[in-house]
Coordinates of C-alpha atoms in Angstrom, one line a residue:
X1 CA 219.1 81.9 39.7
X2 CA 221.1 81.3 42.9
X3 CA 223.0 78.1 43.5
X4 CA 222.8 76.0 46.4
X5 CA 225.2 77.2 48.2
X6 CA 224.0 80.9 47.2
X7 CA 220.6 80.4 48.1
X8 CA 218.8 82.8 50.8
X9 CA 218.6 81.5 54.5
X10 CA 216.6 81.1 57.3
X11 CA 216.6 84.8 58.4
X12 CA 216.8 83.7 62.0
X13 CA 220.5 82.4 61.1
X14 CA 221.3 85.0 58.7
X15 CA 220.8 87.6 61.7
X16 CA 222.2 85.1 63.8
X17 CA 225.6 85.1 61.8
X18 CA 225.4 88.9 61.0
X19 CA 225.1 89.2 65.0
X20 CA 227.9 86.8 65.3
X21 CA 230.9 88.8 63.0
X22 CA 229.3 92.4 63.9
X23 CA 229.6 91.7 68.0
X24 CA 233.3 90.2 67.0
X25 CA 234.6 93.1 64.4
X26 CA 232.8 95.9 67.1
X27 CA 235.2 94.3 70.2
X28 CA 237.8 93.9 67.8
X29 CA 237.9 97.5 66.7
X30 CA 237.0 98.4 70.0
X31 CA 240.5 97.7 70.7
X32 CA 242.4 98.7 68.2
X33 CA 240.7 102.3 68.5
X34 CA 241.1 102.6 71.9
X35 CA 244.9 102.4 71.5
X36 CA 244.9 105.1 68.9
X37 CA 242.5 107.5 71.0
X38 CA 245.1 106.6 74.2
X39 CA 248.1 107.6 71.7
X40 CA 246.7 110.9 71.1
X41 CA 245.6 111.5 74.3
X42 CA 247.8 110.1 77.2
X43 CA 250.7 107.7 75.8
X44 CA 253.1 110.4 74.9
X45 CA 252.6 111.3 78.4
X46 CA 253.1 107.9 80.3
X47 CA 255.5 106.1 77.9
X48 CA 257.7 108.7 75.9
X49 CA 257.7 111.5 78.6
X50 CA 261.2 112.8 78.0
X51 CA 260.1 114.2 74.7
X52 CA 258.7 117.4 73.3
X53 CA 254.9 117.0 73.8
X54 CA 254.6 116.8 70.0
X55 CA 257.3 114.6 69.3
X56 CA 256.0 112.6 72.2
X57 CA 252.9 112.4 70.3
X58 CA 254.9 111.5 67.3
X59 CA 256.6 108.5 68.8
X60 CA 253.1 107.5 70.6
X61 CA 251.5 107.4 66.8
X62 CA 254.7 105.5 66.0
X63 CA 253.7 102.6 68.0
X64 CA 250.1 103.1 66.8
X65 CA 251.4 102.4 63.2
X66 CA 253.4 99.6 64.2
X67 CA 249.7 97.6 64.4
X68 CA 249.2 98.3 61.3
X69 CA 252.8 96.5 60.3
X70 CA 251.9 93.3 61.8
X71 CA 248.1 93.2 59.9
X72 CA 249.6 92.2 56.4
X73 CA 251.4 89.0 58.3
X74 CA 247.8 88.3 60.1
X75 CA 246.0 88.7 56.8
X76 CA 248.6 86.2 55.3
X77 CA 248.6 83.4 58.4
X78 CA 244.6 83.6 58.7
X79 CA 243.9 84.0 55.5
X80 CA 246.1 80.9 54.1
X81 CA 244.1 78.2 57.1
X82 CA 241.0 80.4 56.9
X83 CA 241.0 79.3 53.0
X84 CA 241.9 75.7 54.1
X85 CA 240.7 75.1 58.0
X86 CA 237.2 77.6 57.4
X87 CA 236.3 81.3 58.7
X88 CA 234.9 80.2 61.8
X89 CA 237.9 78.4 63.9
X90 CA 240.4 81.2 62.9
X91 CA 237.9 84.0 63.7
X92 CA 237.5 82.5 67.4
X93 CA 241.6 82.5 67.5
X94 CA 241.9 86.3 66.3
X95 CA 239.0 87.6 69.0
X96 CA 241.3 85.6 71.8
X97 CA 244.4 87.2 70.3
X98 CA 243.2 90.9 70.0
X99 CA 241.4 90.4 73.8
X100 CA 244.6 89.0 75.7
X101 CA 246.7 92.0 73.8
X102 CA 244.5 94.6 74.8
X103 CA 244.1 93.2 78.3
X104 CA 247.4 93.2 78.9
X105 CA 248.1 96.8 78.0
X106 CA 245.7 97.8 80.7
X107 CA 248.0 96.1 83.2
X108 CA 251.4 97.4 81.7
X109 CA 253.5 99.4 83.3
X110 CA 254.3 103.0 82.2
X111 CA 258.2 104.9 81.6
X112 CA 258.3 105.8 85.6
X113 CA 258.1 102.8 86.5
X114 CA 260.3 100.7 84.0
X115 CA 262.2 103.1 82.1
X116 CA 262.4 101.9 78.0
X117 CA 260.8 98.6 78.5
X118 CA 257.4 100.0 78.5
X119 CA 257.6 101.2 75.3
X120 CA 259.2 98.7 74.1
X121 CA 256.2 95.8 75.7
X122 CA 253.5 98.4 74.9
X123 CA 255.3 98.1 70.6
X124 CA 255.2 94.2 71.0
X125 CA 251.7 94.4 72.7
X126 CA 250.5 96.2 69.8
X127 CA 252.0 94.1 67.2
X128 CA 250.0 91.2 68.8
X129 CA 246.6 93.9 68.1
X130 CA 247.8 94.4 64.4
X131 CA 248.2 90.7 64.2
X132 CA 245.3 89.9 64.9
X133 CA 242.8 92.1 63.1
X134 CA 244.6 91.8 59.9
X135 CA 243.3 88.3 60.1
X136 CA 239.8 89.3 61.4
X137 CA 238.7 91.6 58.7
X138 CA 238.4 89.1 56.2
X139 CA 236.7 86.2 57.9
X140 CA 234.6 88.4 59.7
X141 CA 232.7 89.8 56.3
X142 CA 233.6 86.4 54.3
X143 CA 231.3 85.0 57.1
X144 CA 228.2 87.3 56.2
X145 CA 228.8 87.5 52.5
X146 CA 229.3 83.5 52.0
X147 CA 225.9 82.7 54.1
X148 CA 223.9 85.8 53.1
X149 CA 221.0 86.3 50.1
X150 CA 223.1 87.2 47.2
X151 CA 220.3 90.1 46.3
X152 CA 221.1 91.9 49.6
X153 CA 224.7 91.0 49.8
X154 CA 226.1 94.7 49.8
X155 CA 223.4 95.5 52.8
X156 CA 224.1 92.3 55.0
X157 CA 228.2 92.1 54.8
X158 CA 228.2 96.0 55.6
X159 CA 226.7 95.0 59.2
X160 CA 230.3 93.8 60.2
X161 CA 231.4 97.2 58.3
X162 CA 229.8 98.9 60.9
X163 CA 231.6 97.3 63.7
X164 CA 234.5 100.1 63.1
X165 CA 232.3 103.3 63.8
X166 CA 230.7 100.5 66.6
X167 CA 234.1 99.9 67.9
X168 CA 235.2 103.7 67.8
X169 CA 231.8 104.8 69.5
X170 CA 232.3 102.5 72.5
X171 CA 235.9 103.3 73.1
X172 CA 236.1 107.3 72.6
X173 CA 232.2 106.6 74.3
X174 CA 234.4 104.9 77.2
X175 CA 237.7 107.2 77.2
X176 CA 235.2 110.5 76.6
X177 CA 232.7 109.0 79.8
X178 CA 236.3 108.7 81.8
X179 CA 237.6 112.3 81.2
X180 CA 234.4 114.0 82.3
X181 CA 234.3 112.0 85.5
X182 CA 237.7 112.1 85.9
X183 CA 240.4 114.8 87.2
X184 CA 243.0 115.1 84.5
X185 CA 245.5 113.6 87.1
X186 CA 243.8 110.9 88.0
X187 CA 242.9 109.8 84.0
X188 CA 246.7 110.0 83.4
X189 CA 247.4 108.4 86.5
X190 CA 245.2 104.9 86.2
X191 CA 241.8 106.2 84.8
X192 CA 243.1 105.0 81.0
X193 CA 243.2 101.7 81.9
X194 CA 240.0 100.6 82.6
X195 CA 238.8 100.9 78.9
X196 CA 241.5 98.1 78.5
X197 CA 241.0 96.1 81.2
X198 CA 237.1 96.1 79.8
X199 CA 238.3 94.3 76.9
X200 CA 238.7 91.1 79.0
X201 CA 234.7 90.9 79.4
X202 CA 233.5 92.3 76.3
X203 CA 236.1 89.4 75.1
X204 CA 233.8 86.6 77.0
X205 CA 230.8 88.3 75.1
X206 CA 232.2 87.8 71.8
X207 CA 233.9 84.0 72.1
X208 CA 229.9 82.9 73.5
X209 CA 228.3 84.2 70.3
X210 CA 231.1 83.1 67.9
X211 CA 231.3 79.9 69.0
X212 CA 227.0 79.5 68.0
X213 CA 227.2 80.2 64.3
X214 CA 228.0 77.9 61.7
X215 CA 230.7 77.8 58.9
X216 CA 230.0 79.5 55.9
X217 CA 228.1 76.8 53.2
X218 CA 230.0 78.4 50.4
X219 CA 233.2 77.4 51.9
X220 CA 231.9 73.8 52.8
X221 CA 230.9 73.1 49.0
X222 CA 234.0 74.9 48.0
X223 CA 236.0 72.6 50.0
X224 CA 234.6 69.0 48.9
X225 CA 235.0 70.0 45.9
X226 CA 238.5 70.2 45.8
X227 CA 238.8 67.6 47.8
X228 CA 236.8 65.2 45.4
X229 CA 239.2 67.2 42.7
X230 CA 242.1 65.4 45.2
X231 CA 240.9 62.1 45.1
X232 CA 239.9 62.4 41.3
X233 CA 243.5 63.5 40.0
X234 CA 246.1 63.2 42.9
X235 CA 249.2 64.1 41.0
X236 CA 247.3 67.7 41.2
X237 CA 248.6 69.0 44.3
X238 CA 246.1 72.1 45.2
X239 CA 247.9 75.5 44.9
X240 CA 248.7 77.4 48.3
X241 CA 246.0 80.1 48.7
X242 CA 248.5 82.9 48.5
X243 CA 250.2 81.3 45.5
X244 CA 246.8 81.3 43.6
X245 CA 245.6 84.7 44.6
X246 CA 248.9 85.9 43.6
X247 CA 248.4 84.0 40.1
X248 CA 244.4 84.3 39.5
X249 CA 243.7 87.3 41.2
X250 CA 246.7 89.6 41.3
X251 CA 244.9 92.6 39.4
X252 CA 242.1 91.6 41.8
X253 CA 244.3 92.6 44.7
X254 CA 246.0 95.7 43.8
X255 CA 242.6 96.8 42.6
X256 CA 241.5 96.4 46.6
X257 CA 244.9 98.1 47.5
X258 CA 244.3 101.4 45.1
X259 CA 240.6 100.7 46.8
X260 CA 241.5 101.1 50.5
X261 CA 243.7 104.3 50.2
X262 CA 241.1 107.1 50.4
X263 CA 238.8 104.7 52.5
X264 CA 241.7 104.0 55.0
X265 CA 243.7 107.4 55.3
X266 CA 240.4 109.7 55.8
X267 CA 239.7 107.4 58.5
X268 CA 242.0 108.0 60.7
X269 CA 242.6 111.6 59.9
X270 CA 238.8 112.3 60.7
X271 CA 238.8 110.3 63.6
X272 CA 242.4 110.0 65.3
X273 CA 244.3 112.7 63.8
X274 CA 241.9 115.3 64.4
X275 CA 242.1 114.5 67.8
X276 CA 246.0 115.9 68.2
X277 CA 244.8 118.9 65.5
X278 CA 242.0 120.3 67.1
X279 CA 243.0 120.0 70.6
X280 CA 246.5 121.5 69.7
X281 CA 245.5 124.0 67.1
X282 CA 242.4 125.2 67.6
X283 CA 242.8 124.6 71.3
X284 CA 239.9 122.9 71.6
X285 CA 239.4 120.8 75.1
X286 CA 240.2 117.3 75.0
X287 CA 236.3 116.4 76.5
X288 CA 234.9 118.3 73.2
X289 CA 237.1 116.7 70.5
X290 CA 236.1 113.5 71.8
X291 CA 232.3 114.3 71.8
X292 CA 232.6 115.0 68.1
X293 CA 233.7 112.0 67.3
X294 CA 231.7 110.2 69.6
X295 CA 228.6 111.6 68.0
X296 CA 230.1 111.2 64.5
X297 CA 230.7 107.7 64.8
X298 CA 227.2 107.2 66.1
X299 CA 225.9 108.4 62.8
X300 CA 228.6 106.7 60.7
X301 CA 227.4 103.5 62.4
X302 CA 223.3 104.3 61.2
X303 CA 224.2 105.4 57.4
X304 CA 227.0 102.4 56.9
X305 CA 223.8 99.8 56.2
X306 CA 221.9 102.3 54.1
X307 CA 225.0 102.5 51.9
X308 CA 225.4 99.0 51.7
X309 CA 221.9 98.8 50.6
X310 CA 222.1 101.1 47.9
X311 CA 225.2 99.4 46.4
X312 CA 222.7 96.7 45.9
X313 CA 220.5 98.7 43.7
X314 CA 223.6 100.7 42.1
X315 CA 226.6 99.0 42.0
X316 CA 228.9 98.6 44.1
X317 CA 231.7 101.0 42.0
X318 CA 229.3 103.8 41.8
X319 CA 228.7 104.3 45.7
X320 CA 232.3 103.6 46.3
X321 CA 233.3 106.4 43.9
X322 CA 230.7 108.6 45.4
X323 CA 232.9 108.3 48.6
X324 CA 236.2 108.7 47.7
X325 CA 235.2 111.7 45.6
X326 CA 233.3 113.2 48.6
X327 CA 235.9 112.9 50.7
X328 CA 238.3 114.3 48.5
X329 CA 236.2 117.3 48.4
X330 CA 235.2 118.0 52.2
X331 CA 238.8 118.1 53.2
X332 CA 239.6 122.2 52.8
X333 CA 236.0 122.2 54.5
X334 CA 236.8 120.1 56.7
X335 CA 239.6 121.8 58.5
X336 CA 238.0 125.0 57.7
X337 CA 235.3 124.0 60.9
X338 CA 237.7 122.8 63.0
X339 CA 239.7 125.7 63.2
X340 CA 236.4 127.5 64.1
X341 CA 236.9 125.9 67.1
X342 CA 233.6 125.8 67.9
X343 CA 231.6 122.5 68.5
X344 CA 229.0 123.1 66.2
X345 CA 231.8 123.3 63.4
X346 CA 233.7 120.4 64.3
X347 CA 231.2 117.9 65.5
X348 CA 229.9 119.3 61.4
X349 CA 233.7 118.4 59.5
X350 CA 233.2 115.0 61.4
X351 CA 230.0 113.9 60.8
X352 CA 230.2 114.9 56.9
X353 CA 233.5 113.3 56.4
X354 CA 232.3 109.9 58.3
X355 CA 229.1 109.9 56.4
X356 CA 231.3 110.2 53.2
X357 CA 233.9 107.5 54.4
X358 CA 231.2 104.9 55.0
X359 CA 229.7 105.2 51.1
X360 CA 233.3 103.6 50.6
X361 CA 233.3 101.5 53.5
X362 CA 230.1 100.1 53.4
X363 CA 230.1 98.3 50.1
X364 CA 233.9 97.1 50.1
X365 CA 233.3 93.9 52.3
X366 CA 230.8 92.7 49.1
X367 CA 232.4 94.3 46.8
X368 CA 236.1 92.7 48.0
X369 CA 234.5 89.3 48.9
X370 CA 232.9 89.1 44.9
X371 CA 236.8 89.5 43.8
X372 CA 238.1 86.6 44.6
X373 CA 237.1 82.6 44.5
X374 CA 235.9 80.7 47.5
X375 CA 239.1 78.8 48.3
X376 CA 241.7 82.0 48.2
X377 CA 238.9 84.7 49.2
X378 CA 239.7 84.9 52.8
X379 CA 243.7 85.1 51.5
X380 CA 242.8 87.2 49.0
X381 CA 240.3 89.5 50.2
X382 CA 242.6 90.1 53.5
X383 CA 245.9 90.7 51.5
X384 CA 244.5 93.1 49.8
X385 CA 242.8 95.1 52.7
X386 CA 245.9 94.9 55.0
X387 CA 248.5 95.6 53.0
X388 CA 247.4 98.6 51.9
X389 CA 246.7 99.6 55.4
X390 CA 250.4 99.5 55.6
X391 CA 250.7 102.6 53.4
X392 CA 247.5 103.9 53.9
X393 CA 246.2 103.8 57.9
X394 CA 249.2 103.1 59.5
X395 CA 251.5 105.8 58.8
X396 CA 248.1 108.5 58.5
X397 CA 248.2 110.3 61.7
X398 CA 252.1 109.8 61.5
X399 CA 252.7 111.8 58.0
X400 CA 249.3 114.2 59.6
X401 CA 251.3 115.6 62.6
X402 CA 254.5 115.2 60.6
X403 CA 252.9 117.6 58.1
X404 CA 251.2 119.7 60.9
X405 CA 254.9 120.5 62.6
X406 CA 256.4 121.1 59.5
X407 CA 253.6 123.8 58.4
X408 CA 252.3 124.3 60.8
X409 CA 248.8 124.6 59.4
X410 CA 246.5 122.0 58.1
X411 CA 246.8 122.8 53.7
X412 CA 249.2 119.7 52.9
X413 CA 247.0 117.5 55.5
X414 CA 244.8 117.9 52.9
X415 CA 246.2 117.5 50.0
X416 CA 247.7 114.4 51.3
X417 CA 244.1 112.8 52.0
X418 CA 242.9 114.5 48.5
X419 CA 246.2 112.5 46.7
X420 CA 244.2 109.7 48.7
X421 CA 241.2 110.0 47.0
X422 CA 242.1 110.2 43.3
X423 CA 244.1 107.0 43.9
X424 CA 241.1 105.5 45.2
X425 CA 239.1 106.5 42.5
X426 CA 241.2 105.6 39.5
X427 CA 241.4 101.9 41.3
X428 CA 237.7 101.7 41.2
X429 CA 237.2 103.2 38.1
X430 CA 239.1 100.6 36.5
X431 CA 237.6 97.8 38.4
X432 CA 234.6 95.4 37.0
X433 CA 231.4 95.9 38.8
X434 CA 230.7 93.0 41.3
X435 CA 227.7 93.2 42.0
X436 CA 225.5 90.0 40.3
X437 CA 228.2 87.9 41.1
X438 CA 227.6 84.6 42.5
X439 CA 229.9 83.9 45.0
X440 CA 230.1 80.2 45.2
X441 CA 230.3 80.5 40.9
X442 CA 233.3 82.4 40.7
X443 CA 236.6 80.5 39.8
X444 CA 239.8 82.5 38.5
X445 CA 240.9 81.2 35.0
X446 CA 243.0 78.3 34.3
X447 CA 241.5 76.8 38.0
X448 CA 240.4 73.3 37.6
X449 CA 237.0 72.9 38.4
X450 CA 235.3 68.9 38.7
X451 CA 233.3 70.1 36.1
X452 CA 236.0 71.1 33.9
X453 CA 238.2 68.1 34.9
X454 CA 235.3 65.8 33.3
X455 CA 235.4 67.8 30.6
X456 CA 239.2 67.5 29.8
X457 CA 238.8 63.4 31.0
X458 CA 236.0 63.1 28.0
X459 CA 238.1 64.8 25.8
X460 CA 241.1 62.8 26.2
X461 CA 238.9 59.6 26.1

């Protein structure tokens, strides 16, 4: 039977908050993809022009993965006063953070103008991006999972889930809408950044919905109980989120890591690598690639919730396994239709390998959030999401077109993402199924709860 804090709400406010983290993770995402479509399309161009067009792509990836440094420091900062402060205050604070970045890109000015320092503002600019959604992640689906009924947990917290392909659809939707209205020269010229300078309103958007929901009731009962647990006994100081995850929950995390591998690498091979690949190899135009993904994403976004829902019925490790071993598998396939070069073929290898990347994606936000205990979740479940995007997503399309020059054909791209997958799956094999777990029960062992502490005080009476 669900506990208080468990129990199903109103379904008004239960859409309410899944509106609330879905409109936030979509303009988040928005942003962060729109800088890795404008590093495969245009950045080599405006900020490292004095390169070979592939090693200008190369260093414009380079400052694509450097976002993905700066998330493991975001997931450690948010997390730590999300687990202390609540989900909602440092959720508003990484929407204005990811906004104001993204804004300010749009305004920068390129290499002809400034020389090196617009590489070098456009790095720091994207540190502040990487920053930011490393703390996002986390509070975003904590918010949905901690308020939601815990029968349809995997379906609800995969709504924010679907705030990537969201995010991707409206910027390659945006850059793709640009390039067919657009000369070539004048997209290069100042057409790019009006997808950036958007970010400011679709910014305004997000804070107003935020700001209506309500903090999650799980971390409100989580956190008078430890503060009665204060007052009760205070010689016990309360352990430093980080400090507790890293003592209660440090299989927990490298479980989440091995997790995010497959999940995270296929992602950005399907949808920003292949970019650079087919437009380069199988000389496909830059409009067409774009569609592909644009309609791709479209579907991702539709079959993300249907995923979700069937990791309530199934399990979260069985639908997660499906996907990493899917993906695995469509990878000779997959570059098999691209080289086709037809549209057919490619808008095919996307679609598939989305729709196979979203039966991982969609249950991780339950299946991460039913890891951890309420008052190191957010720390937790974001340490061990963003630091594996470290190995995983950031350097991705880095080590692709790395692997691409040095090949020169596509047959170690994927065996790279396949090496990917069978990490993934050995993580989750090993991993305890999450799924009946009741989020506001779940305390790590040797963690003092009040009802253990009355325990111990009758005992020593």
């Amino acid at each position: 039977m669900a506990s208080a804090a468990t129990a199903p709400p109103a379904p008004s406010n239960l859409k309410r908050i899944v509106a609330a983290s879905l409109i936030g993770t979509t303009i988040e995402w928005y942003d962060f993809f729109l800088y890795g479509s404008a590093a495969a399309l245009v950045f080599n161009q405006l900020f490292f022009p004095e390169s070979d067009p592939l090693v200008g792509t190369l260093l414009s990836f380079l400052t694509y993965a450097v976002g993905f440094a700066a998330r493991p420091l975001g997931a450690l900062v948010f997390g730590h006063y999300g687990d202390r402060l609540g989900r909602k205050k440092l959720l508003v604070l990484s929407l204005l953070l990811m906004g104001g970045a993204t804004f300010a890109i749009g305004l920068l000015p390129t290499h002809a103008t400034i020389g090196t320092a617009a590489p070098v503002l456009l790095t720091v600019l994207r540190l502040v991006q990487g920053f930011a959604l490393g703390g996002e992640w986390g509070g975003a689906v904590l918010l949905v999972s901690e308020h939601g009924d815990a029968r349809r947990r995997g379906f609800w917290a995969s709504w924010p889930q679907t705030g990537a392909p969201a995010g991707q659809l409206l910027a390659t939707g945006v850059l793709s809408l640009l390039t067919a209205v657009l000369s070539d020269n004048a997209f290069t010229s100042w057409g790019w950044r009006i997808p950036f300078l958007l970010s400011g309103v679709l910014v305004i958007v997000g804070l107003w919905i935020r700001l209506s929901v309500d903090e999650s009731p799980v971390f409100r009962q989580a956190l008078a109980q430890a503060e009665a647990r204060k007052t009760a006994r205070a010689k016990d100081a309360e352990q430093l989120p980080l400090v507790a995850v890293l003592r209660h929950h440090w299989r927990d995390v490298l479980i989440a890591m091995g997790a995010r591998m497959a999940e995270n690498i296929s992602y950005y091979v399907i949808t920003a690598f292949i970019l650079v690949y087919a437009t380069t190899e199988a000389s496909v135009s830059k409009q067409t690639a774009l569609n592909a993904v644009l309609i791709a994403s479209a579907v991702h976004f539709a079959v993300i919730p249907l995923w979700g829902a069937l990791s309530d019925r199934v399990g979260r490790r069985p639908v997660y396994l499906l996907g990493a071993a899917g993906v695995g598998l469509w990878m000779f396939p997959f570059f098999a239709l691209v080289d086709t070069a037809h549209f057919g073929s490619l808008l095919l290898a996307v679609t598939v390998g989305l729709v196979l990347h979203g039966a991982m994606y969609a249950p991780q936000a339950a299946f991460f959030s039913e890891m951890f205990a309420t008052r190191m979740r957010y720390s937790g479940a974001s340490i061990g999401a963003q630091f594996a995007s470290v190995a995983a997503g950031a350097p991705a399309p880095l080590i692709a077109t790395a692997l691409l020059q040095g090949t020169g054909g596509s047959t170690w791209i994927a065996l790279y993402v396949i090496a990917a997958a069978l990490l993934t799956v050995v993580a989750v094999a090993v991993a305890k199924e999450t799924r009946d777990r009741d989020l506001a029960g779940i305390e790590p062992a040797g963690e003092e709860t009040p009802e253990r502490a009355r325990a111990e005080d009758a005992h020593t009476v």
